[in-house]
Amino acid sequence: MPSSSSKAESDPYKLVHDEMAVLCSNIRNELGTNQGDLGTITHYYFDGTGKAFRPLVVLLMAKACNIHQRAEDFLAESQKKIAMITEMLHTATLIHDDVIDASDTRRGKESINYVWGQRKAILAGDYILSIVSSVLARIGNTEVVSIMSQVVEDLVRGEFMQLGSKEDKNERFAHYLNKTFKKTASMLAASCKSVAVLGQCSEEVSNTVYQYGRNLGIAFQLMDDLLDFISSDLQLGKPTAADLKLGLATAPVLFASQQSEGIEQTRLLATEHTKEAIRHLRKLTTSVPQEALISLTLKLLQRQK
């Protein structure tokens, strides 16, 4: 049985505490702007109260890759920027999603579109995306630019897939999983691959951590859709059953439509994807950051918010 000290060593947040502590302030510095509402709105969600799950995963993966490649967990500035880019990209999509879904709350407070209106919300999301492009270009690695640029394309395609539907019952679940990859998993997969590339890892390792991020992202979204049915608004910090109200088919609904236990089947599928994520992760050299990622992956299944 692992000792309490070894558990502390592999605590995900403690391992990258310094980088996570300055994440939001670094993002606000990048966003800059004293232009009235634009600065206020674009800084609104970068207040340090969010989970910041994605940058946490990216920073831990960067350390795990660096140990695998060079036996040291030093983080390059370019790898830190990928973590920052990931959080900015994610936040921009939340702002746009809330406009599309007409959501009035986000992260336990009033949403940007509710406070400032749809037009300013759309422009704020666009502005954050423009800064993402600038930060990405400054990294100066064309392969990473290509990898991360694909995320933006996937996000838009995924949103269009969500707005559409498949009449053929046999195609609905494949449509849902493809949409889930594009809207959620693509970002984690690409970010993990990018920090591996920046850590000078081999193509094999880069593809391995891509598959980790892909499976982690799908499991994360499956649990998110599950919580949309079984949690309260207060727990999640956003309206629950929102997808159902919008007529969007998520895993619990699709399983239920096939006369199976929707909630339990969704949890089982999420479990399978976490197992697959961990299988890929174990191909890296054993290290404290790797163990922290395994712990973080397993904790997805106990999510309450």
XYZ file of C-alpha atoms in Angstrom:
305
model
C 0.000 0.000 0.000
C 1.403 3.439 -0.930
C 2.463 5.603 1.986
C 0.877 8.959 2.751
C 4.091 10.660 1.628
C 4.014 8.957 -1.792
C 0.373 9.972 -2.184
C 1.326 13.559 -1.404
C 4.147 13.422 -3.938
C 1.725 12.410 -6.699
C -0.979 14.933 -5.793
C -1.786 16.434 -9.223
C -2.233 20.021 -8.085
C 0.812 20.117 -5.802
C 3.100 18.922 -8.583
C 2.325 21.942 -10.758
C 1.196 24.364 -8.048
C 3.517 27.199 -9.058
C 2.495 27.053 -12.725
C -1.219 26.772 -11.919
C -1.011 29.641 -9.411
C 0.012 32.113 -12.113
C -2.043 30.650 -14.957
C -4.935 33.115 -14.803
C -2.753 36.168 -14.211
C -0.577 35.190 -17.189
C -3.684 34.816 -19.330
C -4.990 38.205 -18.222
C -1.618 39.733 -19.124
C -1.817 38.192 -22.594
C -5.361 39.443 -23.076
C -4.344 42.937 -22.002
C -6.686 45.696 -23.288
C -8.013 48.693 -21.396
C -10.773 49.101 -23.951
C -13.786 49.402 -21.670
C -16.024 46.353 -21.557
C -13.698 44.267 -23.746
C -11.110 43.959 -20.985
C -13.702 43.380 -18.273
C -15.526 40.719 -20.275
C -12.484 38.800 -21.518
C -10.996 38.704 -18.007
C -14.328 37.694 -16.418
C -13.837 33.912 -16.292
C -10.089 34.031 -15.636
C -10.536 34.713 -11.932
C -8.997 31.509 -10.601
C -12.312 29.940 -9.565
C -12.611 27.439 -12.436
C -11.420 23.825 -12.254
C -8.668 24.444 -14.846
C -8.715 20.699 -15.502
C -7.270 20.967 -19.004
C -4.145 23.015 -18.189
C -3.565 20.768 -15.177
C -3.503 17.716 -17.442
C -1.267 19.480 -19.968
C 1.309 20.571 -17.384
C 1.457 17.117 -15.806
C 1.787 15.519 -19.228
C 4.630 17.890 -20.100
C 6.488 16.829 -16.951
C 5.809 13.142 -17.620
C 7.073 13.490 -21.206
C 10.190 15.381 -20.139
C 11.056 12.694 -17.604
C 10.460 10.004 -20.230
C 12.678 11.789 -22.751
C 15.392 13.368 -20.608
C 14.872 12.105 -17.046
C 14.023 15.613 -15.809
C 10.702 17.308 -15.107
C 11.764 20.853 -16.003
C 8.983 22.618 -17.908
C 9.870 24.616 -21.004
C 8.179 27.997 -21.417
C 6.661 26.753 -24.670
C 5.009 23.862 -22.813
C 3.594 26.259 -20.229
C 2.144 28.309 -23.077
C 0.283 25.256 -24.398
C -1.406 24.924 -21.000
C -2.379 28.589 -21.167
C -3.609 28.251 -24.760
C -5.724 25.252 -23.784
C -7.510 27.163 -21.026
C -8.055 30.183 -23.278
C -9.426 28.039 -26.105
C -11.732 26.228 -23.706
C -13.011 29.481 -22.231
C -13.655 31.021 -25.649
C -15.765 27.994 -26.561
C -17.718 28.290 -23.302
C -18.546 31.906 -24.094
C -19.774 30.981 -27.572
C -21.620 27.891 -26.288
C -23.521 29.981 -23.764
C -24.700 32.269 -26.563
C -25.858 29.294 -28.641
C -27.544 27.610 -25.659
C -28.865 30.869 -24.141
C -27.335 29.874 -20.775
C -27.592 32.426 -17.991
C -25.029 30.941 -15.585
C -21.472 29.648 -15.890
C -18.990 28.621 -13.189
C -21.431 29.532 -10.466
C -22.075 33.095 -11.631
C -24.025 34.952 -14.293
C -22.800 34.168 -17.804
C -21.161 36.779 -20.017
C -24.018 36.770 -22.517
C -26.514 37.273 -19.688
C -24.623 40.252 -18.234
C -23.351 41.997 -21.386
C -25.555 40.571 -24.132
C -24.966 38.228 -27.041
C -23.111 40.611 -29.356
C -20.414 41.498 -26.854
C -20.148 37.865 -25.745
C -19.498 36.696 -29.315
C -16.888 39.398 -29.863
C -15.205 38.609 -26.533
C -14.911 34.942 -27.502
C -13.488 35.951 -30.878
C -10.964 38.254 -29.202
C -9.720 35.457 -26.933
C -9.310 33.218 -29.995
C -7.266 35.931 -31.705
C -4.912 36.122 -28.717
C -4.626 32.324 -28.750
C -3.419 32.564 -32.361
C -0.823 35.138 -31.374
C 0.524 33.116 -28.429
C 0.628 29.964 -30.553
C 2.544 31.714 -33.337
C 5.138 32.997 -30.851
C 5.966 29.442 -29.798
C 7.553 29.162 -33.215
C 7.000 25.457 -33.848
C 5.139 24.791 -37.093
C 4.188 21.229 -36.137
C 2.583 22.440 -32.914
C 0.794 25.245 -34.776
C -0.651 22.616 -37.120
C -1.684 20.322 -34.253
C -3.394 23.054 -32.225
C -5.000 24.712 -35.258
C -6.859 21.466 -35.904
C -8.545 21.900 -32.514
C -10.303 25.089 -33.625
C -11.590 23.362 -36.756
C -12.782 20.397 -34.681
C -14.553 22.673 -32.201
C -16.577 24.356 -34.941
C -17.361 21.087 -36.716
C -18.374 19.530 -33.394
C -20.736 22.397 -32.637
C -22.375 21.998 -36.051
C -22.703 18.262 -35.421
C -24.410 19.016 -32.114
C -26.876 21.303 -33.861
C -27.690 18.508 -36.318
C -29.088 15.070 -35.626
C -29.117 11.588 -37.091
C -32.501 10.057 -37.845
C -31.048 6.564 -38.211
C -30.886 5.101 -34.700
C -27.867 2.996 -35.672
C -25.895 6.133 -36.512
C -26.857 8.256 -33.518
C -24.289 6.905 -31.094
C -21.419 7.095 -33.579
C -22.534 10.669 -34.320
C -22.527 11.476 -30.587
C -19.043 10.006 -30.007
C -17.615 11.785 -33.042
C -19.133 15.052 -31.842
C -17.749 14.409 -28.353
C -14.262 13.908 -29.753
C -14.397 17.129 -31.752
C -15.921 19.317 -29.014
C -14.005 17.986 -26.003
C -11.422 15.278 -26.616
C -9.640 16.860 -29.585
C -8.359 19.708 -27.409
C -6.928 17.418 -24.732
C -5.440 15.047 -27.308
C -3.792 17.837 -29.302
C -2.506 19.636 -26.207
C -0.921 16.466 -24.836
C 0.687 15.759 -28.209
C 1.938 19.344 -28.476
C 3.816 19.268 -25.163
C 5.339 15.932 -26.183
C 6.549 17.447 -29.465
C 7.939 20.461 -27.605
C 9.663 18.047 -25.219
C 11.391 16.487 -28.259
C 9.676 13.139 -27.783
C 9.512 10.604 -30.594
C 6.543 10.362 -32.940
C 5.542 7.128 -31.203
C 5.425 8.818 -27.793
C 3.617 11.861 -29.208
C 0.937 9.616 -30.703
C 0.685 7.629 -27.469
C -0.049 10.701 -25.365
C -2.466 11.901 -28.068
C -4.452 8.697 -27.528
C -4.325 9.274 -23.780
C -5.816 12.748 -24.233
C -8.419 11.462 -26.680
C -9.712 8.788 -24.317
C -9.514 11.071 -21.299
C -11.536 13.722 -23.130
C -14.252 11.283 -24.161
C -14.491 9.915 -20.610
C -14.663 13.460 -19.236
C -17.545 14.383 -21.547
C -19.428 11.154 -20.835
C -19.277 11.940 -17.125
C -20.268 15.548 -17.812
C -23.352 14.364 -19.699
C -24.109 11.930 -16.894
C -23.856 14.659 -14.253
C -26.203 16.787 -16.348
C -28.892 14.274 -15.366
C -28.062 13.433 -11.772
C -26.640 16.649 -10.246
C -28.190 19.912 -9.139
C -27.539 23.338 -10.666
C -25.748 24.338 -7.458
C -23.311 21.413 -7.667
C -22.374 22.000 -11.291
C -22.426 25.801 -11.329
C -24.433 25.729 -14.558
C -28.013 24.750 -15.496
C -28.551 20.979 -15.414
C -30.433 18.995 -18.080
C -29.511 21.825 -20.446
C -28.800 19.475 -23.346
C -32.107 17.702 -22.820
C -33.979 21.010 -22.853
C -32.242 21.888 -26.124
C -33.215 18.556 -27.640
C -29.616 17.294 -27.802
C -29.053 13.540 -27.540
C -26.290 12.642 -25.083
C -25.076 9.210 -23.984
C -27.628 8.678 -21.162
C -30.479 9.525 -23.551
C -29.118 7.363 -26.367
C -28.614 4.354 -24.102
C -32.098 4.814 -22.639
C -33.593 4.958 -26.148
C -32.064 1.527 -26.768
C -33.943 0.187 -23.723
C -30.801 -0.084 -21.627
C -29.877 1.491 -18.299
C -28.830 4.912 -19.573
C -26.965 6.153 -16.506
C -25.187 2.895 -15.734
C -24.237 2.247 -19.373
C -22.812 5.757 -19.664
C -20.715 5.211 -16.549
C -19.467 1.880 -17.905
C -18.455 3.464 -21.209
C -16.625 6.245 -19.353
C -14.840 3.560 -17.320
C -13.697 1.817 -20.513
C -12.262 5.047 -21.878
C -10.416 5.786 -18.615
C -8.901 2.296 -18.743
C -7.788 2.876 -22.325
C -6.327 6.270 -21.391
C -4.324 4.718 -18.554
C -3.146 1.874 -20.809
C -1.549 4.423 -23.133
C -0.174 6.475 -20.246
C 1.636 3.460 -18.784
C 3.789 3.310 -21.930
C 5.688 6.308 -20.554
C 8.517 5.932 -18.061
C 7.115 5.482 -14.560
C 7.267 8.809 -12.725
C 5.446 10.888 -10.143
C 3.722 13.063 -12.798
C 2.629 9.930 -14.653
C 1.141 8.491 -11.456
C -0.576 11.818 -10.788
C -2.182 11.647 -14.240
C -3.364 8.110 -13.556
C -4.883 9.292 -10.266
C -6.540 12.241 -11.995
C -7.938 9.955 -14.699
C -9.441 7.554 -12.178
C -10.986 10.418 -10.210
C -13.034 11.367 -13.268
C -15.364 8.510 -12.437
C -16.080 10.020 -9.007
C -16.877 13.496 -10.364
C -19.702 15.319 -8.611
C -19.322 18.630 -10.473
